[in-house]
Short mmCIF file of C-alpha atoms in Angstrom, two decimals:
data_model
loop_
_atom_site.label_atom_id
_atom_site.label_comp_id
_atom_site.label_asym_id
_atom_site.label_seq_id
_atom_site.Cartn_x
_atom_site.Cartn_y
_atom_site.Cartn_z
CA UNK A 1 -3.29 -19.04 18.94
CA UNK A 2 -6.49 -18.09 17.61
CA UNK A 3 -6.31 -14.41 18.36
CA UNK A 4 -6.76 -12.12 14.64
CA UNK A 5 -3.00 -10.42 13.96
CA UNK A 6 -3.59 -7.04 11.76
CA UNK A 7 -0.50 -6.55 9.50
CA UNK A 8 0.32 -3.21 7.88
CA UNK A 9 2.97 -2.89 5.16
CA UNK A 10 4.93 -0.16 3.91
CA UNK A 11 7.70 0.12 1.16
CA UNK A 12 10.33 3.39 1.70
CA UNK A 13 13.14 4.30 -0.26
CA UNK A 14 15.90 4.80 1.74
CA UNK A 15 18.21 7.62 0.84
CA UNK A 16 21.07 6.38 3.05
CA UNK A 17 21.19 2.89 1.48
CA UNK A 18 19.42 4.28 -1.92
CA UNK A 19 17.15 0.77 -2.03
CA UNK A 20 13.35 -0.05 -0.93
CA UNK A 21 12.95 -0.75 2.83
CA UNK A 22 9.91 -2.72 3.89
CA UNK A 23 8.41 -1.24 7.34
CA UNK A 24 5.74 -3.02 8.90
CA UNK A 25 3.82 -2.93 12.28
CA UNK A 26 1.73 -5.86 13.72
CA UNK A 27 -1.04 -5.60 16.26
CA UNK A 28 -3.80 -7.66 17.63
CA UNK A 29 -7.53 -6.96 16.98
CA UNK A 30 -7.87 -5.14 20.01
CA UNK A 31 -5.04 -2.59 18.80
CA UNK A 32 -2.05 -3.68 21.09
CA UNK A 33 1.02 -4.20 19.48
CA UNK A 34 3.33 -7.51 19.10
CA UNK A 35 6.30 -7.29 21.28
CA UNK A 36 9.51 -8.74 19.51
CA UNK A 37 9.12 -12.24 20.62
CA UNK A 38 5.43 -12.34 19.33
CA UNK A 39 6.86 -11.33 15.88
CA UNK A 40 9.20 -13.98 15.74
CA UNK A 41 6.92 -16.89 16.64
CA UNK A 42 3.73 -15.74 14.73
CA UNK A 43 4.85 -13.80 11.85
CA UNK A 44 8.23 -14.12 10.66
CA UNK A 45 8.56 -17.98 9.08
CA UNK A 46 10.84 -20.82 11.05
CA UNK A 47 13.02 -20.42 7.52
CA UNK A 48 13.82 -16.70 8.59
CA UNK A 49 14.03 -16.75 12.41
CA UNK A 50 18.04 -15.74 12.07
CA UNK A 51 16.66 -12.31 10.22
CA UNK A 52 17.59 -9.64 12.66
CA UNK A 53 14.59 -6.80 12.65
CA UNK A 54 14.93 -3.50 14.10
CA UNK A 55 12.49 -0.98 15.53
CA UNK A 56 12.25 3.01 14.52
CA UNK A 57 9.95 5.65 13.84
CA UNK A 58 8.46 5.49 10.33
CA UNK A 59 10.45 7.89 8.23
CA UNK A 60 7.38 9.45 6.96
CA UNK A 61 4.38 8.71 9.37
CA UNK A 62 6.77 9.21 12.45
CA UNK A 63 5.18 6.01 14.35
CA UNK A 64 6.96 3.04 15.69
CA UNK A 65 7.32 0.37 12.98
CA UNK A 66 9.44 -2.59 12.39
CA UNK A 67 11.71 -3.02 9.60
CA UNK A 68 14.37 -5.07 7.47
CA UNK A 69 17.71 -3.29 7.83
CA UNK A 70 18.55 -2.39 4.23
CA UNK A 71 22.46 -2.80 4.81
CA UNK A 72 22.65 -5.87 2.38
CA UNK A 73 20.21 -5.47 0.00
CA UNK A 74 21.97 -3.57 -2.67
CA UNK A 75 24.63 -6.70 -2.46
CA UNK A 76 21.52 -9.08 -2.72
CA UNK A 77 19.68 -7.63 -5.62
CA UNK A 78 23.04 -8.07 -7.52
CA UNK A 79 22.42 -11.59 -7.23
CA UNK A 80 19.12 -11.85 -8.80
CA UNK A 81 18.21 -11.48 -12.75
CA UNK A 82 15.19 -9.43 -12.92
CA UNK A 83 14.34 -6.69 -15.59
CA UNK A 84 15.30 -3.04 -14.38
CA UNK A 85 11.38 -2.14 -14.37
CA UNK A 86 10.49 -5.42 -12.27
CA UNK A 87 13.08 -4.28 -9.34
CA UNK A 88 10.54 -3.88 -6.85
CA UNK A 89 8.39 -6.95 -7.44
CA UNK A 90 11.21 -9.05 -7.35
CA UNK A 91 13.13 -7.13 -4.06
CA UNK A 92 9.76 -7.92 -2.88
CA UNK A 93 9.49 -11.39 -3.65
CA UNK A 94 12.57 -11.63 -1.41
CA UNK A 95 11.81 -9.66 1.42
CA UNK A 96 8.20 -9.73 1.71
CA UNK A 97 7.72 -13.68 2.61
CA UNK A 98 10.03 -12.42 5.73
CA UNK A 99 7.15 -10.70 7.31
CA UNK A 100 4.18 -12.20 5.54
CA UNK A 101 3.91 -9.75 2.76
CA UNK A 102 3.95 -11.93 -0.57
CA UNK A 103 2.66 -11.06 -3.80
CA UNK A 104 1.13 -13.14 -6.37
CA UNK A 105 2.99 -15.04 -8.56
CA UNK A 106 0.56 -13.77 -11.42
CA UNK A 107 2.46 -10.43 -11.21
CA UNK A 108 5.28 -12.02 -12.88
CA UNK A 109 3.60 -13.53 -15.58
CA UNK A 110 4.39 -11.74 -19.02
CA UNK A 111 1.50 -9.64 -20.99
CA UNK A 112 1.06 -9.71 -24.27
#
């Protein structure tokens, strides 16, 4: 595939689950949104193909976005050791790669 895909990621707090949720939308350069099959083919890495994505209106923007359902987030985050101030970075380091939203490892280096 040689076509450019544009990704947009948003982190929105779920008041129901009390955890962050990673919303994203993907479209081709001409503005056509990717179908679910395209997202699994071009966005979701092979090692995450088992992840179930959902699509719903963005809770703030009211437009269609995909998201990783937050039902297991709280349980997963309890298995990870991190400083409380690094919660979002730690969470994003787990959930971000699923939808090609990575953060640089330099963000985890301690500053003096």
